[in-house]
Coordinates of C-alpha atoms in Angstrom, one line a residue:
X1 CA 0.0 0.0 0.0
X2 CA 2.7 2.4 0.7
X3 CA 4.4 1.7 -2.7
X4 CA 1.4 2.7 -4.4
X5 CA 0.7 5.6 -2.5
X6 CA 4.9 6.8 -3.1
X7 CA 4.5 6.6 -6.8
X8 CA 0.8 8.0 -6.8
X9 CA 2.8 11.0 -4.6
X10 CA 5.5 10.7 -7.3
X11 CA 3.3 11.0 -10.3
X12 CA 1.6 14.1 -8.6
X13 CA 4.2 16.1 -8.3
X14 CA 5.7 15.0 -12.0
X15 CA 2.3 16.8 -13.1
X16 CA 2.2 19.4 -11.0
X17 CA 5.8 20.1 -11.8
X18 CA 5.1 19.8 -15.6
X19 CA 2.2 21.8 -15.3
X20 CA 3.4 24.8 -13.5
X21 CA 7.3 24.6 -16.2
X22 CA 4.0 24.6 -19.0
X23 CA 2.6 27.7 -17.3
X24 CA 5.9 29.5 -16.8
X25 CA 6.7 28.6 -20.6
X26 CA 3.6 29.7 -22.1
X27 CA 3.8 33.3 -20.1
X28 CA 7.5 33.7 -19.6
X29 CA 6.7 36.9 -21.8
X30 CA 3.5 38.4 -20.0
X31 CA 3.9 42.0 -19.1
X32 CA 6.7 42.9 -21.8
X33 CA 3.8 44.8 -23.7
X34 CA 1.9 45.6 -20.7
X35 CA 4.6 47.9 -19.6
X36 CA 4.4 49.7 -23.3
X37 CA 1.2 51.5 -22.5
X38 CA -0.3 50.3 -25.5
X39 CA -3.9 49.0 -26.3
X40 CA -3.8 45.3 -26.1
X41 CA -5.8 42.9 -27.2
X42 CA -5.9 40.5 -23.9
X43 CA -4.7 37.4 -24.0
X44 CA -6.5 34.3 -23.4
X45 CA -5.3 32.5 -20.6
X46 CA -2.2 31.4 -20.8
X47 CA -2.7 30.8 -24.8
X48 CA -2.6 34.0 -26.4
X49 CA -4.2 36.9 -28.1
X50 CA -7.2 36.0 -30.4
X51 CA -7.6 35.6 -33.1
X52 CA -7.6 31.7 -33.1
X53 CA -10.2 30.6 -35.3
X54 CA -7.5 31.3 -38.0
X55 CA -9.0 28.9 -41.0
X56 CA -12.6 30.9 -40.2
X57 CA -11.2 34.1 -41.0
X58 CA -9.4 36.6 -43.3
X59 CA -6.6 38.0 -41.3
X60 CA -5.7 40.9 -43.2
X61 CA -9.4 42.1 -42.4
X62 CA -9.1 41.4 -38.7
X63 CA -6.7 43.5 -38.6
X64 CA -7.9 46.1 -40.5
X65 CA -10.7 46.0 -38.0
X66 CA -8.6 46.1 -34.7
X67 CA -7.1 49.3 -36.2
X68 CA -10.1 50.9 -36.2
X69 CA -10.8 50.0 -32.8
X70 CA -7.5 50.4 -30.9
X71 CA -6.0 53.0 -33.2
X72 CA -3.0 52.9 -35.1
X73 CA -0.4 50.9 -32.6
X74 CA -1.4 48.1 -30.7
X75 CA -0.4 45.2 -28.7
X76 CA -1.2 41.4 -28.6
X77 CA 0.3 38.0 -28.1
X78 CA 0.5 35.2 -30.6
X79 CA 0.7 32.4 -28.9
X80 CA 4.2 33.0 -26.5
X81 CA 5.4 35.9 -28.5
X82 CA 4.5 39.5 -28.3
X83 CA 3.7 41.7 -31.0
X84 CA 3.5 45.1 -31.9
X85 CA 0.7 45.8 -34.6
X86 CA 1.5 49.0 -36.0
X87 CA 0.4 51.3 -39.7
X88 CA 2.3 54.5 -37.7
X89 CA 4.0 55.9 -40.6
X90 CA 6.6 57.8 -37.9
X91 CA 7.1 54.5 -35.9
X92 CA 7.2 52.4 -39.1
X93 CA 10.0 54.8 -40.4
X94 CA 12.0 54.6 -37.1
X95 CA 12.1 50.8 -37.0
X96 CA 12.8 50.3 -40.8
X97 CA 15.4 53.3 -41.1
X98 CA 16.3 55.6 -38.3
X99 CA 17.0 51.9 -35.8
X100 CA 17.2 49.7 -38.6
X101 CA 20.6 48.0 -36.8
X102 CA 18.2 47.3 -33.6
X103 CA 15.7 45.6 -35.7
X104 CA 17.3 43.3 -38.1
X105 CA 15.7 40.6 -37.8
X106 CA 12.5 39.2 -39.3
X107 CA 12.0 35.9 -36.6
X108 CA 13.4 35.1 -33.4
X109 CA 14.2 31.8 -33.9
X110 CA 17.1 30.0 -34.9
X111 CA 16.2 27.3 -38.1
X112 CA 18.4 24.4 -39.8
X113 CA 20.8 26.1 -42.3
X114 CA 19.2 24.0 -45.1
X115 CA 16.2 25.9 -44.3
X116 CA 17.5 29.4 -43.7
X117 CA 16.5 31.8 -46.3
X118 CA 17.5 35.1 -46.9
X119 CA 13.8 36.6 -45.4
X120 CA 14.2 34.6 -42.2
X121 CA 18.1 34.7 -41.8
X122 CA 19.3 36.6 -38.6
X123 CA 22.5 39.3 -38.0
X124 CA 25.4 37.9 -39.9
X125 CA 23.5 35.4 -41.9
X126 CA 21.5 37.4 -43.3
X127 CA 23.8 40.0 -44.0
X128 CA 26.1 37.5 -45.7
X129 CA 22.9 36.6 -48.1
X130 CA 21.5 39.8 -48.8
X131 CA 25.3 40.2 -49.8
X132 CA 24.8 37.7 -52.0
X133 CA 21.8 38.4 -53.5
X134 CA 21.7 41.8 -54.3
X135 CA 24.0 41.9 -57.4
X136 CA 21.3 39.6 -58.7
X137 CA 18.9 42.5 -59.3
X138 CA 21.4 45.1 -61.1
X139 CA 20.6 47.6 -63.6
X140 CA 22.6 45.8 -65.8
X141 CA 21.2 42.5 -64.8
X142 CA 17.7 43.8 -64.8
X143 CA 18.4 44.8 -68.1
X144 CA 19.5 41.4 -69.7
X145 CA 16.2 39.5 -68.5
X146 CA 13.8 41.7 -70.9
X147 CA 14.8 38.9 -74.1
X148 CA 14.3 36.1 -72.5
X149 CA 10.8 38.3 -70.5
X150 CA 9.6 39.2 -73.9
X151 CA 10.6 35.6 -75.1
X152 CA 7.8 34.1 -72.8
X153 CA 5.1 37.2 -73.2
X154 CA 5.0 36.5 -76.6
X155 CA 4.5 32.8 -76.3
X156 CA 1.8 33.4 -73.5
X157 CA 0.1 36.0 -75.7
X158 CA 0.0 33.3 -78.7
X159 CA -1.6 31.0 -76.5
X160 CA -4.1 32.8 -74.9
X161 CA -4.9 34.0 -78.6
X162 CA -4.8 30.2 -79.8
X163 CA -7.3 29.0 -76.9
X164 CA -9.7 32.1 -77.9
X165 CA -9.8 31.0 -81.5
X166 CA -10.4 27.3 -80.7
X167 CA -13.5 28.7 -78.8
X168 CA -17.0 27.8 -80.5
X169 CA -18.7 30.0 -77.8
X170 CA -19.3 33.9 -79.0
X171 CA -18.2 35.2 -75.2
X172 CA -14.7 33.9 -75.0
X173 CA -14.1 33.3 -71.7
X174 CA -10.4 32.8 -70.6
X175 CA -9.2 31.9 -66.8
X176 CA -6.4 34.0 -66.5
X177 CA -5.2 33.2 -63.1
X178 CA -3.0 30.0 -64.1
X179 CA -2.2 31.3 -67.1
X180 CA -0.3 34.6 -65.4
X181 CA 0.7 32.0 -62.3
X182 CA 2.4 30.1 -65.4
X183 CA 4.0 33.0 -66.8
X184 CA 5.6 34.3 -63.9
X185 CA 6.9 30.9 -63.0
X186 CA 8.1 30.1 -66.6
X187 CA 9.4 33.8 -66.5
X188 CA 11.8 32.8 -63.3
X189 CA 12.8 29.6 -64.1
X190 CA 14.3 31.0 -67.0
X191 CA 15.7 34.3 -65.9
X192 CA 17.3 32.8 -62.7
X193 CA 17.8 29.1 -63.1
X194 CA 18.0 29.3 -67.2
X195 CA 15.3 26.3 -67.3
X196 CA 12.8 26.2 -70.4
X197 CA 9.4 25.7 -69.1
X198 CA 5.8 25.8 -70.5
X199 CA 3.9 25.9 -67.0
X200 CA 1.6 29.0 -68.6
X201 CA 0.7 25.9 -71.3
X202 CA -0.2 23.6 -68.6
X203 CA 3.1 21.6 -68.9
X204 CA 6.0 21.1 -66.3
X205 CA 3.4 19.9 -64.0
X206 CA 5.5 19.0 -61.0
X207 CA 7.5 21.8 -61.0
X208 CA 4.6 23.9 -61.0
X209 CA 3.0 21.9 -57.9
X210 CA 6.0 22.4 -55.8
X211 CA 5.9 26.2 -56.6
X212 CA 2.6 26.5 -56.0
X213 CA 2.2 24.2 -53.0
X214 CA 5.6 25.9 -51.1
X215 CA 3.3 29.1 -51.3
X216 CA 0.1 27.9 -50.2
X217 CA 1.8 25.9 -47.6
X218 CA 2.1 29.0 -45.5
X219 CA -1.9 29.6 -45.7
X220 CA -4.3 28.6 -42.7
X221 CA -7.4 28.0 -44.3
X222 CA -7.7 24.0 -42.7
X223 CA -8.1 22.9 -39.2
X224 CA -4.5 21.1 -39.8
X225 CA -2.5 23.7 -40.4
X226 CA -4.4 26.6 -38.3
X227 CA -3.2 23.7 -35.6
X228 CA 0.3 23.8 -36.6
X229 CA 0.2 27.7 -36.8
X230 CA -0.5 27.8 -33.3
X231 CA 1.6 25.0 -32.0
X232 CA 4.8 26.9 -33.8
X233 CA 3.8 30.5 -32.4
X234 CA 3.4 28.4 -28.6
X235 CA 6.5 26.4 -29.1
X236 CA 8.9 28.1 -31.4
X237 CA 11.2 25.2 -30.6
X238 CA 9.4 22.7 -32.5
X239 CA 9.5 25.0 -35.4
X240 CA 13.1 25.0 -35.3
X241 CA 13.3 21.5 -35.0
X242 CA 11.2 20.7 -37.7
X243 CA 12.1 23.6 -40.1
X244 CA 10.2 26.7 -41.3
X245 CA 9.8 25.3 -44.7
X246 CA 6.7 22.8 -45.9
X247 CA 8.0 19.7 -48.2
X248 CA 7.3 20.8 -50.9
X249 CA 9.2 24.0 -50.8
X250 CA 12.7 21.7 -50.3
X251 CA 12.1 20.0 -53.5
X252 CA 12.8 23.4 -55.1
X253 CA 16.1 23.0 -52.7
X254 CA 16.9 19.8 -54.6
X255 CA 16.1 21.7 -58.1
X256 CA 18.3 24.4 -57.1
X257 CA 21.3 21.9 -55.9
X258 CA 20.4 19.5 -59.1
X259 CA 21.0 22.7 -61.4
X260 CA 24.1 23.9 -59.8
X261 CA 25.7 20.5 -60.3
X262 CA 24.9 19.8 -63.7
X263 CA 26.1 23.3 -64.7
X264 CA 29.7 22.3 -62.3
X265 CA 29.8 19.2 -64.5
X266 CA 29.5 20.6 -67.9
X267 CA 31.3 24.0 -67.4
X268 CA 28.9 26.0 -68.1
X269 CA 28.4 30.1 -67.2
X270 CA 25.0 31.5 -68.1
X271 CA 25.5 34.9 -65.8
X272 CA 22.3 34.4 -63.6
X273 CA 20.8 33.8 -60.6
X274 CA 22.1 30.2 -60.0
X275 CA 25.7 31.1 -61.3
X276 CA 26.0 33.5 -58.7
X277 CA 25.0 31.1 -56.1
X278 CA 27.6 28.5 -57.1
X279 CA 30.3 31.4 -57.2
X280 CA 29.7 31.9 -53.4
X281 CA 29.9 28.3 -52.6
X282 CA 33.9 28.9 -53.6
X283 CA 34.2 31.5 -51.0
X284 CA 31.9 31.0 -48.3
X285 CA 33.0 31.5 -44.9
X286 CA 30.8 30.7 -41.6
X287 CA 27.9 30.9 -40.8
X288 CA 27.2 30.0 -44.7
X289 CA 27.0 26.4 -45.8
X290 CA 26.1 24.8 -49.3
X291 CA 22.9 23.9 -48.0
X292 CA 22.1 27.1 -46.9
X293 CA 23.1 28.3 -50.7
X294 CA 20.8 25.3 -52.0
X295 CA 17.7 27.4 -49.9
X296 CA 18.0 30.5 -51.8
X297 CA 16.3 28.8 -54.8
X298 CA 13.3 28.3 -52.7
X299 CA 12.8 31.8 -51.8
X300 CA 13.4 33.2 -54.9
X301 CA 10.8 31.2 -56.4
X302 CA 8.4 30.8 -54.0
X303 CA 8.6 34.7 -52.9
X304 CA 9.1 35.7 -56.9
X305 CA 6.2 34.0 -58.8
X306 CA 2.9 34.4 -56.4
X307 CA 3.4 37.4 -55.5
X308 CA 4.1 38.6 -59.2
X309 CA 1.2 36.4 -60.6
X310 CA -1.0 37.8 -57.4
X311 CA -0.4 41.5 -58.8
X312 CA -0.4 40.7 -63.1
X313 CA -4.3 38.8 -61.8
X314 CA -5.3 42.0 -60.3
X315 CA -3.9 44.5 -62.9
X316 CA -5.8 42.6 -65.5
X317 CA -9.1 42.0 -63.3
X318 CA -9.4 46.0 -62.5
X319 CA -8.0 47.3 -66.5
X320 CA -10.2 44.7 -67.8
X321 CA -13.3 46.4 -65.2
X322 CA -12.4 50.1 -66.3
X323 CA -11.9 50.5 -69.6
X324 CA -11.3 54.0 -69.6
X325 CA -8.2 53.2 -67.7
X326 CA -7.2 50.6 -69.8
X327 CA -7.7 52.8 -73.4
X328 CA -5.1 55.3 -71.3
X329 CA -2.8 52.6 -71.1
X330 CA -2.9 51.1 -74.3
X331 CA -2.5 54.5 -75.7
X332 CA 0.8 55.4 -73.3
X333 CA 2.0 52.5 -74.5
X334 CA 2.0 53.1 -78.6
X335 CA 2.9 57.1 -77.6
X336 CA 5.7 55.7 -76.0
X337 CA 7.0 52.4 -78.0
X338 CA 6.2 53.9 -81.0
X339 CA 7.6 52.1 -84.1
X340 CA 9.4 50.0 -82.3
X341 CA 7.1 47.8 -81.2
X342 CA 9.4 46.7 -78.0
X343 CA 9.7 47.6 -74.2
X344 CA 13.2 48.4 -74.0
X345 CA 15.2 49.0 -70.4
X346 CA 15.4 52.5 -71.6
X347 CA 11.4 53.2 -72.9
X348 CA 10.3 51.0 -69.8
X349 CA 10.8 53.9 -67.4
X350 CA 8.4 56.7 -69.4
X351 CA 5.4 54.3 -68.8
X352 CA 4.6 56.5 -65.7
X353 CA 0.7 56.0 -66.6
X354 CA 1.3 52.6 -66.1
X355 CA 3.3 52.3 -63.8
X356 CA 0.7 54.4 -61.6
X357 CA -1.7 51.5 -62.4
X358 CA 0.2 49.0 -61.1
X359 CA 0.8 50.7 -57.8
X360 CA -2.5 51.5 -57.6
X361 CA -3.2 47.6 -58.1
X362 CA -0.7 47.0 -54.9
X363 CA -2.1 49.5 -52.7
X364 CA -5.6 47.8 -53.1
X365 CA -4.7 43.7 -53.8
X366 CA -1.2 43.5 -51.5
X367 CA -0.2 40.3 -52.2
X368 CA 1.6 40.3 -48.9
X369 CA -0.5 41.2 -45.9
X370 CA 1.9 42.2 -43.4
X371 CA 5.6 42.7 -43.2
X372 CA 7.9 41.9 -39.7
X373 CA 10.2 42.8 -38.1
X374 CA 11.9 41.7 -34.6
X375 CA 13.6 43.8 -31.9
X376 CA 17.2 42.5 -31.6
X377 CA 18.3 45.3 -29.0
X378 CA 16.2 46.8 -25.8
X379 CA 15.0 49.8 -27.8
X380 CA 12.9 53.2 -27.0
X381 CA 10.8 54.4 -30.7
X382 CA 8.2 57.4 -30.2
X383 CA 8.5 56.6 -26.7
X384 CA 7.7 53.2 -26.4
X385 CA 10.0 51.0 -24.6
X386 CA 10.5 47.9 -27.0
X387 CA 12.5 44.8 -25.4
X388 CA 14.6 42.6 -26.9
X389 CA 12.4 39.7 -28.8
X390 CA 9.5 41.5 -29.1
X391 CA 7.8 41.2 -32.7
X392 CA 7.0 44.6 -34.8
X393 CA 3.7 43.7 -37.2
X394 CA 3.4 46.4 -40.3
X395 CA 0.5 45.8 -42.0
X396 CA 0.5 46.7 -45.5
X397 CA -3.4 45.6 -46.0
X398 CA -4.7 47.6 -43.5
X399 CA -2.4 50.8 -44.1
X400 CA -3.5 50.9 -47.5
X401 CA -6.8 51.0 -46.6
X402 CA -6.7 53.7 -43.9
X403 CA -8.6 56.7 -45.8
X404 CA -6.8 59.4 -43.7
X405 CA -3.6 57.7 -46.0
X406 CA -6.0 57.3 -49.0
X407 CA -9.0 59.1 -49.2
X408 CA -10.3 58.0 -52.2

């Protein structure tokens, strides 16, 4: 009898031991954003700020909606980690400028280097990759992607043209959402891996559902991954256990490494994005390793192609809804090309009618909701004491939409 009751004493205070280290974990941060001043929204228990419901709602909206109610800055937690929610143009420049160096940092958490992307590396990694990357987009680089851009154009423009013909009906009704997704993807795998791809035809089919699902991997729309959400923002751990990337996304990885090697083997130099990658891997020093490099190719396509196919989908949706606006465009354009019949680097930049269209199309269709960044140093912004791990939320969604901002 007093066997049992010593390991029925024992397992008592196991739980009660493992449920007060549960409690100190989950609110190890309480009271960093309670000592800002700031309007929170309250946590629940030990679990959090709401919104949980994540799959029952349209984020961007619910914050455009707490805005309105708690005013431009305000705080909450997700899950362990407190956040800063702010569309404070003077606070927004201050943490992106003026204290840049004390906000570096997109996330807090430390992943495998074969996962580590540029957008989630931290201090000296990510210095050492923006490094990297930012020849990549050169005037002169820029410049030499228009051929092989104009290259695919034309061939999505003859098959949109080719479909419409086939079409018996006298509406001609053309889905243009996979046909821009497939242009934008076809338009990257050429320009930075220097792969020929039809995706905008329908073809390439798995390489096309690796891009697409490493995007849509990120989205909360299911019970599964609304779960996983939370369980990531309650035990950032796990996430760098199990890496920030879905599986998808590391067969781009493999792609990326798969390309790099066969160009290694055959001597050959192309000038791009992937030739600057294997370039690097001849000098890299720590904290880069090769399969760090390998990651790049899944940001860049990932990031690249929804987010341009999200914004082409939109320009074309609200031209084709006001034609008034479109005739102005069509018309800047012959003004401007003239005989030449070709957007040039140089003619490019005097397409300022268009070019207001397609920030227009931005400002209202983000396709990027918010952007982050996290307090690496005990900070003080607009008077508002920021420590050290705390999470700065700019939402672009609901900043566009503010009408003091935009009016109209």
């Amino acid at each position: 009898a007093s066997t049992t009751m010593d390991l029925c004493t024992l397992l008592l205070t196991l739980a009660v031991i493992g449920l007060v280290a549960f409690y100190w974990h989950m609110t190890r941060f309480r009271g960093s954003l309670e000592q800002t001043g700031l309007p929170m929204v309250k946590p629940f228990l030990c679990f959090g700020s709401p919104p949980f419901l994540l799959n029952k709602i349209h984020y961007h909206e619910w914050y455009q909606e707490k805005f309105r109610q708690l005013g431009r800055t305000f705080a909450r937690y997700d899950g362990i980690g407190p956040i800063i929610a702010t569309i404070d143009p003077e606070l927004i420049k201050e943490i992106t400028v003026k204290q840049f160096d004390n906000f570096t940092d997109v996330w807090d958490t430390d992943f495998p280097p074969d996962h580590t992307t540029m957008d989630i590396a931290k201090g000296d990694t990510w210095r050492a990759l923006r490094k990297l990357m930012s020849p990549t987009f050169t005037s002169g680089k820029l410049k030499g992607m228009l051929e092989p851009i104009e290259e695919i154009s034309e061939k999505t423009i003859a098959h949109i043209s080719e479909s419409v013909s086939k079409s018996s009906s006298k509406v001609h009704e053309v889905d243009m959402k996979p046909l821009v997704q497939g242009f934008a993807l076809d338009t990257i795998a050429r320009v930075a891996f220097g792969l020929h791809t039809n995706v905008h035809k329908g073809e390439n089919k798995e390489f096309a559902t690796y891009a697409f699902a490493a995007f849509s991997g990120f989205m909360t729309e299911t019970w599964d991954k609304m779960v996983m959400y939370h369980l990531m923002q309650h035990f950032p751990t796990v996430a760098a256990m199990v890496g920030f990337w879905p599986e998808e996304a590391l067969k781009l990885r493999q792609i990326t490494h798969d390309v790099m090697k066969e160009r290694d083997e055959k001597n050959v130099h192309i000038g791009d994005f992937i030739d600057r990658l294997r370039e690097f891997k001849k000098v890299k020093e720590p904290p880069i390793t090769d399969g760090m490099l390998d990651a790049q190719g899944m940001i860049f396509i990932s990031a690249g192609f929804e987010t341009t196919a999200n914004t082409l989908g939109s320009l074309i949706y609200h031209l084709a809804t006001h034609p008034h606006v479109q005739q102005k465009v069509l018309e800047e354009i012959s003004d401007v090309v003239g005989v030449e019949e070709a957007i040039t680097h140089e003619n490019i930049k005097d397409l300022h009618y268009l070019e207001a269209c397609i920030n227009e199309t931005l400002r209202l269709c983000p396709p990027i909701s918010e952007h982050d960044r996290t307090c690496t140093n005990d900070s003080e912004v607009k008077g508002i004491k920021i420590k050290k791990g705390i999470r700065i939320q700019l939402s672009i969604y609901a900043s566009h939409y503010d009408p003091e901002f935009f009016p109209n």
